[in-house]
């Protein structure tokens, strides 16, 4: 397994919900901001349908605040929410356009995405939002560099990222995050209210379990703790 390229300066993470980034990828973000890289976040929804017993009008702002606090832990200070309806995101031209616009606004060389496959593992279906956002975002990377697909974005300079790195169960590349475990745990712990509703287990125990599951050794990669990505190439 190869090292994720690190000869770049600006990255953009695109996901569906608050807390998606913190299930593994935040450790890599902490590594990269520690190298002086500029990382920004774009979240398609505010996760407002994700808290049982808390109405969306209350849950949305709460989850946005938790994500903004979480981002700061790993050195990210620009977090954008696109306002799509949580749980009802469709893989559409409108979503592709909005994500292409976000890519043009932030001008990344590397775009980080969340698993958009049909499953997490055999027998475990992935979220509809994850599938829609990831697939639309992968297309939007090409769209962002093409002046003719969405001419209504002509006020934004085209951008052609070099790579997309998809965090999930299929990995072709990895990064060593052995020095970033505490930051990764602290970032996930910022989603305290969400985690308290998600499970009766203490938040600290939930965080520990996620870190142990998501950040471990990767076959063929020389690190005790690594985050794996499937790398897509868009230009050299």
Tab-separated table of C-alpha atoms in Angstrom:
chain	number	residue	atom	x	y	z
A	1	UNK	CA	0.000	0.000	0.000
A	2	UNK	CA	1.355	3.415	-0.985
A	3	UNK	CA	1.553	6.687	0.908
A	4	UNK	CA	-1.104	9.290	0.062
A	5	UNK	CA	0.681	12.067	-1.892
A	6	UNK	CA	1.514	15.031	0.314
A	7	UNK	CA	3.089	17.451	-2.174
A	8	UNK	CA	0.127	19.828	-2.041
A	9	UNK	CA	-0.918	22.825	0.017
A	10	UNK	CA	-4.729	23.057	0.050
A	11	UNK	CA	-7.320	20.348	0.634
A	12	UNK	CA	-11.103	20.235	0.797
A	13	UNK	CA	-13.155	17.648	2.674
A	14	UNK	CA	-16.700	17.088	1.351
A	15	UNK	CA	-19.139	14.946	3.353
A	16	UNK	CA	-22.853	14.591	3.957
A	17	UNK	CA	-23.141	15.055	7.733
A	18	UNK	CA	-21.484	16.456	10.841
A	19	UNK	CA	-19.352	13.671	12.422
A	20	UNK	CA	-18.664	11.876	9.094
A	21	UNK	CA	-15.162	13.340	9.021
A	22	UNK	CA	-14.448	12.328	12.602
A	23	UNK	CA	-14.921	8.624	11.891
A	24	UNK	CA	-11.305	8.288	10.764
A	25	UNK	CA	-10.416	11.027	8.285
A	26	UNK	CA	-9.986	13.727	10.951
A	27	UNK	CA	-6.766	12.049	12.072
A	28	UNK	CA	-5.330	12.535	8.579
A	29	UNK	CA	-6.577	16.127	8.558
A	30	UNK	CA	-4.719	16.727	11.834
A	31	UNK	CA	-1.534	15.327	10.282
A	32	UNK	CA	-1.881	17.581	7.251
A	33	UNK	CA	-2.693	20.801	9.102
A	34	UNK	CA	0.292	19.996	11.300
A	35	UNK	CA	2.378	20.099	8.112
A	36	UNK	CA	1.045	23.596	7.422
A	37	UNK	CA	-1.543	22.583	4.841
A	38	UNK	CA	-4.775	24.571	4.467
A	39	UNK	CA	-7.802	22.274	4.859
A	40	UNK	CA	-11.448	23.371	4.603
A	41	UNK	CA	-14.699	21.459	5.178
A	42	UNK	CA	-17.920	21.448	3.132
A	43	UNK	CA	-20.906	19.605	4.607
A	44	UNK	CA	-23.917	19.057	2.389
A	45	UNK	CA	-26.413	18.818	5.279
A	46	UNK	CA	-26.452	19.952	8.887
A	47	UNK	CA	-27.354	16.493	10.183
A	48	UNK	CA	-30.642	17.819	11.501
A	49	UNK	CA	-32.486	14.488	11.166
A	50	UNK	CA	-29.865	12.569	13.098
A	51	UNK	CA	-30.848	13.112	16.739
A	52	UNK	CA	-33.746	11.050	18.034
A	53	UNK	CA	-36.156	13.116	20.115
A	54	UNK	CA	-34.664	16.468	19.079
A	55	UNK	CA	-36.546	18.350	16.333
A	56	UNK	CA	-34.530	19.242	13.226
A	57	UNK	CA	-34.844	22.994	13.900
A	58	UNK	CA	-32.966	22.459	17.163
A	59	UNK	CA	-30.696	19.619	16.086
A	60	UNK	CA	-29.312	21.348	12.987
A	61	UNK	CA	-27.704	24.333	14.741
A	62	UNK	CA	-26.473	22.062	17.535
A	63	UNK	CA	-24.756	19.695	15.130
A	64	UNK	CA	-23.276	22.560	13.124
A	65	UNK	CA	-21.774	23.992	16.320
A	66	UNK	CA	-20.341	20.594	17.270
A	67	UNK	CA	-18.759	20.213	13.824
A	68	UNK	CA	-17.221	23.683	13.892
A	69	UNK	CA	-15.718	22.949	17.332
A	70	UNK	CA	-14.506	19.561	16.127
A	71	UNK	CA	-12.865	21.086	13.069
A	72	UNK	CA	-10.885	23.536	15.196
A	73	UNK	CA	-9.390	20.639	17.174
A	74	UNK	CA	-7.649	19.401	14.012
A	75	UNK	CA	-6.686	22.825	12.702
A	76	UNK	CA	-9.594	23.547	10.344
A	77	UNK	CA	-11.152	27.009	10.561
A	78	UNK	CA	-13.391	27.191	7.482
A	79	UNK	CA	-16.519	25.029	7.649
A	80	UNK	CA	-19.329	25.500	5.132
A	81	UNK	CA	-22.825	23.981	5.257
A	82	UNK	CA	-24.830	23.777	2.032
A	83	UNK	CA	-28.227	23.280	3.678
A	84	UNK	CA	-29.484	20.212	1.823
A	85	UNK	CA	-32.146	18.177	3.729
A	86	UNK	CA	-30.600	15.526	5.951
A	87	UNK	CA	-31.657	12.027	4.920
A	88	UNK	CA	-33.114	13.184	1.606
A	89	UNK	CA	-30.079	14.156	-0.460
A	90	UNK	CA	-30.344	13.147	-4.109
A	91	UNK	CA	-27.524	12.627	-6.574
A	92	UNK	CA	-28.608	15.436	-8.884
A	93	UNK	CA	-27.268	18.015	-11.288
A	94	UNK	CA	-28.113	20.681	-8.696
A	95	UNK	CA	-25.915	18.955	-6.114
A	96	UNK	CA	-23.094	18.518	-8.648
A	97	UNK	CA	-23.330	22.221	-9.500
A	98	UNK	CA	-23.241	23.299	-5.855
A	99	UNK	CA	-20.279	21.041	-5.114
A	100	UNK	CA	-18.449	22.213	-8.239
A	101	UNK	CA	-19.028	25.769	-7.024
A	102	UNK	CA	-17.610	24.870	-3.599
A	103	UNK	CA	-14.531	23.340	-5.217
A	104	UNK	CA	-14.032	26.497	-7.262
A	105	UNK	CA	-14.448	28.681	-4.160
A	106	UNK	CA	-11.851	26.762	-2.168
A	107	UNK	CA	-9.456	25.781	-5.013
A	108	UNK	CA	-8.153	22.496	-3.508
A	109	UNK	CA	-5.479	20.243	-4.930
A	110	UNK	CA	-6.792	17.251	-2.935
A	111	UNK	CA	-10.473	16.531	-2.250
A	112	UNK	CA	-11.286	14.109	0.570
A	113	UNK	CA	-14.575	12.201	0.331
A	114	UNK	CA	-16.404	9.715	2.542
A	115	UNK	CA	-17.258	6.133	1.577
A	116	UNK	CA	-19.955	6.239	-1.103
A	117	UNK	CA	-20.143	2.538	-1.866
A	118	UNK	CA	-23.358	0.588	-1.474
A	119	UNK	CA	-22.148	-1.076	1.727
A	120	UNK	CA	-19.844	-0.626	4.714
A	121	UNK	CA	-19.164	-4.344	4.755
A	122	UNK	CA	-21.036	-7.350	3.377
A	123	UNK	CA	-24.580	-7.156	4.675
A	124	UNK	CA	-24.343	-3.559	5.993
A	125	UNK	CA	-25.933	-0.951	3.705
A	126	UNK	CA	-24.399	2.486	3.429
A	127	UNK	CA	-26.446	5.650	3.993
A	128	UNK	CA	-28.358	7.043	1.018
A	129	UNK	CA	-26.883	10.481	1.761
A	130	UNK	CA	-23.331	9.107	1.770
A	131	UNK	CA	-23.887	7.443	-1.594
A	132	UNK	CA	-25.448	10.528	-3.185
A	133	UNK	CA	-22.941	13.035	-1.846
A	134	UNK	CA	-19.845	10.989	-2.619
A	135	UNK	CA	-20.848	10.143	-6.155
A	136	UNK	CA	-21.971	13.683	-6.956
A	137	UNK	CA	-18.766	15.083	-5.443
A	138	UNK	CA	-16.572	12.773	-7.498
A	139	UNK	CA	-18.291	14.048	-10.652
A	140	UNK	CA	-18.122	17.637	-9.396
A	141	UNK	CA	-14.328	17.443	-9.254
A	142	UNK	CA	-14.274	17.159	-13.045
A	143	UNK	CA	-17.124	19.652	-13.419
A	144	UNK	CA	-15.190	22.281	-11.431
A	145	UNK	CA	-12.478	22.392	-14.074
A	146	UNK	CA	-14.804	22.527	-17.089
A	147	UNK	CA	-16.029	26.005	-18.050
A	148	UNK	CA	-18.948	24.702	-20.121
A	149	UNK	CA	-20.827	22.207	-17.901
A	150	UNK	CA	-22.220	24.794	-15.472
A	151	UNK	CA	-21.828	28.153	-17.262
A	152	UNK	CA	-23.754	29.842	-14.438
A	153	UNK	CA	-20.585	29.417	-12.334
A	154	UNK	CA	-18.555	31.647	-14.655
A	155	UNK	CA	-17.898	34.157	-11.851
A	156	UNK	CA	-15.814	31.465	-10.086
A	157	UNK	CA	-12.421	30.538	-11.488
A	158	UNK	CA	-12.244	26.921	-12.725
A	159	UNK	CA	-10.368	24.501	-10.497
A	160	UNK	CA	-8.917	21.114	-11.403
A	161	UNK	CA	-7.912	19.164	-8.272
A	162	UNK	CA	-5.169	16.600	-8.683
A	163	UNK	CA	-6.704	13.822	-6.584
A	164	UNK	CA	-9.736	12.606	-4.666
A	165	UNK	CA	-9.050	10.480	-1.589
A	166	UNK	CA	-12.036	8.428	-0.427
A	167	UNK	CA	-12.053	7.379	3.218
A	168	UNK	CA	-13.669	3.973	3.670
A	169	UNK	CA	-13.254	0.217	3.630
A	170	UNK	CA	-11.466	0.092	0.257
A	171	UNK	CA	-7.952	1.509	0.515
A	172	UNK	CA	-5.170	1.829	-2.038
A	173	UNK	CA	-3.173	4.422	-0.070
A	174	UNK	CA	-2.710	5.427	3.552
A	175	UNK	CA	-1.214	8.018	5.875
A	176	UNK	CA	0.536	7.432	9.184
A	177	UNK	CA	-1.485	9.098	11.942
A	178	UNK	CA	0.312	7.567	14.919
A	179	UNK	CA	1.074	11.073	16.247
A	180	UNK	CA	-2.498	12.321	15.792
A	181	UNK	CA	-4.617	9.895	17.804
A	182	UNK	CA	-5.293	12.314	20.661
A	183	UNK	CA	-6.470	15.008	18.240
A	184	UNK	CA	-8.689	12.512	16.417
A	185	UNK	CA	-10.267	11.388	19.688
A	186	UNK	CA	-10.780	14.963	20.888
A	187	UNK	CA	-12.375	15.921	17.554
A	188	UNK	CA	-14.899	13.087	17.760
A	189	UNK	CA	-15.610	13.874	21.412
A	190	UNK	CA	-16.782	17.363	20.390
A	191	UNK	CA	-19.901	15.645	19.012
A	192	UNK	CA	-20.891	15.003	22.611
A	193	UNK	CA	-24.633	15.611	22.451
A	194	UNK	CA	-24.950	13.558	19.274
A	195	UNK	CA	-23.012	10.659	20.792
A	196	UNK	CA	-25.017	10.813	24.021
A	197	UNK	CA	-28.213	10.309	22.029
A	198	UNK	CA	-26.667	7.732	19.704
A	199	UNK	CA	-25.787	5.292	22.488
A	200	UNK	CA	-26.113	4.892	26.275
A	201	UNK	CA	-22.411	4.024	26.403
A	202	UNK	CA	-20.224	6.792	27.884
A	203	UNK	CA	-18.923	9.167	25.242
A	204	UNK	CA	-15.317	8.371	26.133
A	205	UNK	CA	-15.967	4.664	25.527
A	206	UNK	CA	-17.659	5.351	22.198
A	207	UNK	CA	-14.759	7.516	21.085
A	208	UNK	CA	-12.210	4.904	22.090
A	209	UNK	CA	-14.076	2.202	20.178
A	210	UNK	CA	-14.297	4.303	17.009
A	211	UNK	CA	-10.621	5.229	17.102
A	212	UNK	CA	-9.602	1.606	17.607
A	213	UNK	CA	-11.851	0.472	14.743
A	214	UNK	CA	-11.029	3.205	12.224
A	215	UNK	CA	-7.370	3.936	12.891
A	216	UNK	CA	-5.200	0.851	12.985
A	217	UNK	CA	-2.566	-0.938	10.957
A	218	UNK	CA	-3.163	-1.290	7.210
A	219	UNK	CA	-1.851	-4.327	5.395
A	220	UNK	CA	1.314	-3.474	3.513
A	221	UNK	CA	1.712	-0.032	5.105
A	222	UNK	CA	4.458	0.551	7.697
A	223	UNK	CA	2.543	2.309	10.488
A	224	UNK	CA	0.914	1.164	13.716
A	225	UNK	CA	-1.944	3.628	13.200
A	226	UNK	CA	-3.012	4.678	9.715
A	227	UNK	CA	-6.010	6.021	7.828
A	228	UNK	CA	-6.691	4.353	4.483
A	229	UNK	CA	-8.014	6.007	1.340
A	230	UNK	CA	-8.925	4.932	-2.173
A	231	UNK	CA	-7.110	7.425	-4.390
A	232	UNK	CA	-8.538	8.766	-7.667
A	233	UNK	CA	-6.352	10.690	-10.121
A	234	UNK	CA	-7.603	13.699	-12.061
A	235	UNK	CA	-4.414	15.374	-13.285
A	236	UNK	CA	-0.661	14.982	-12.805
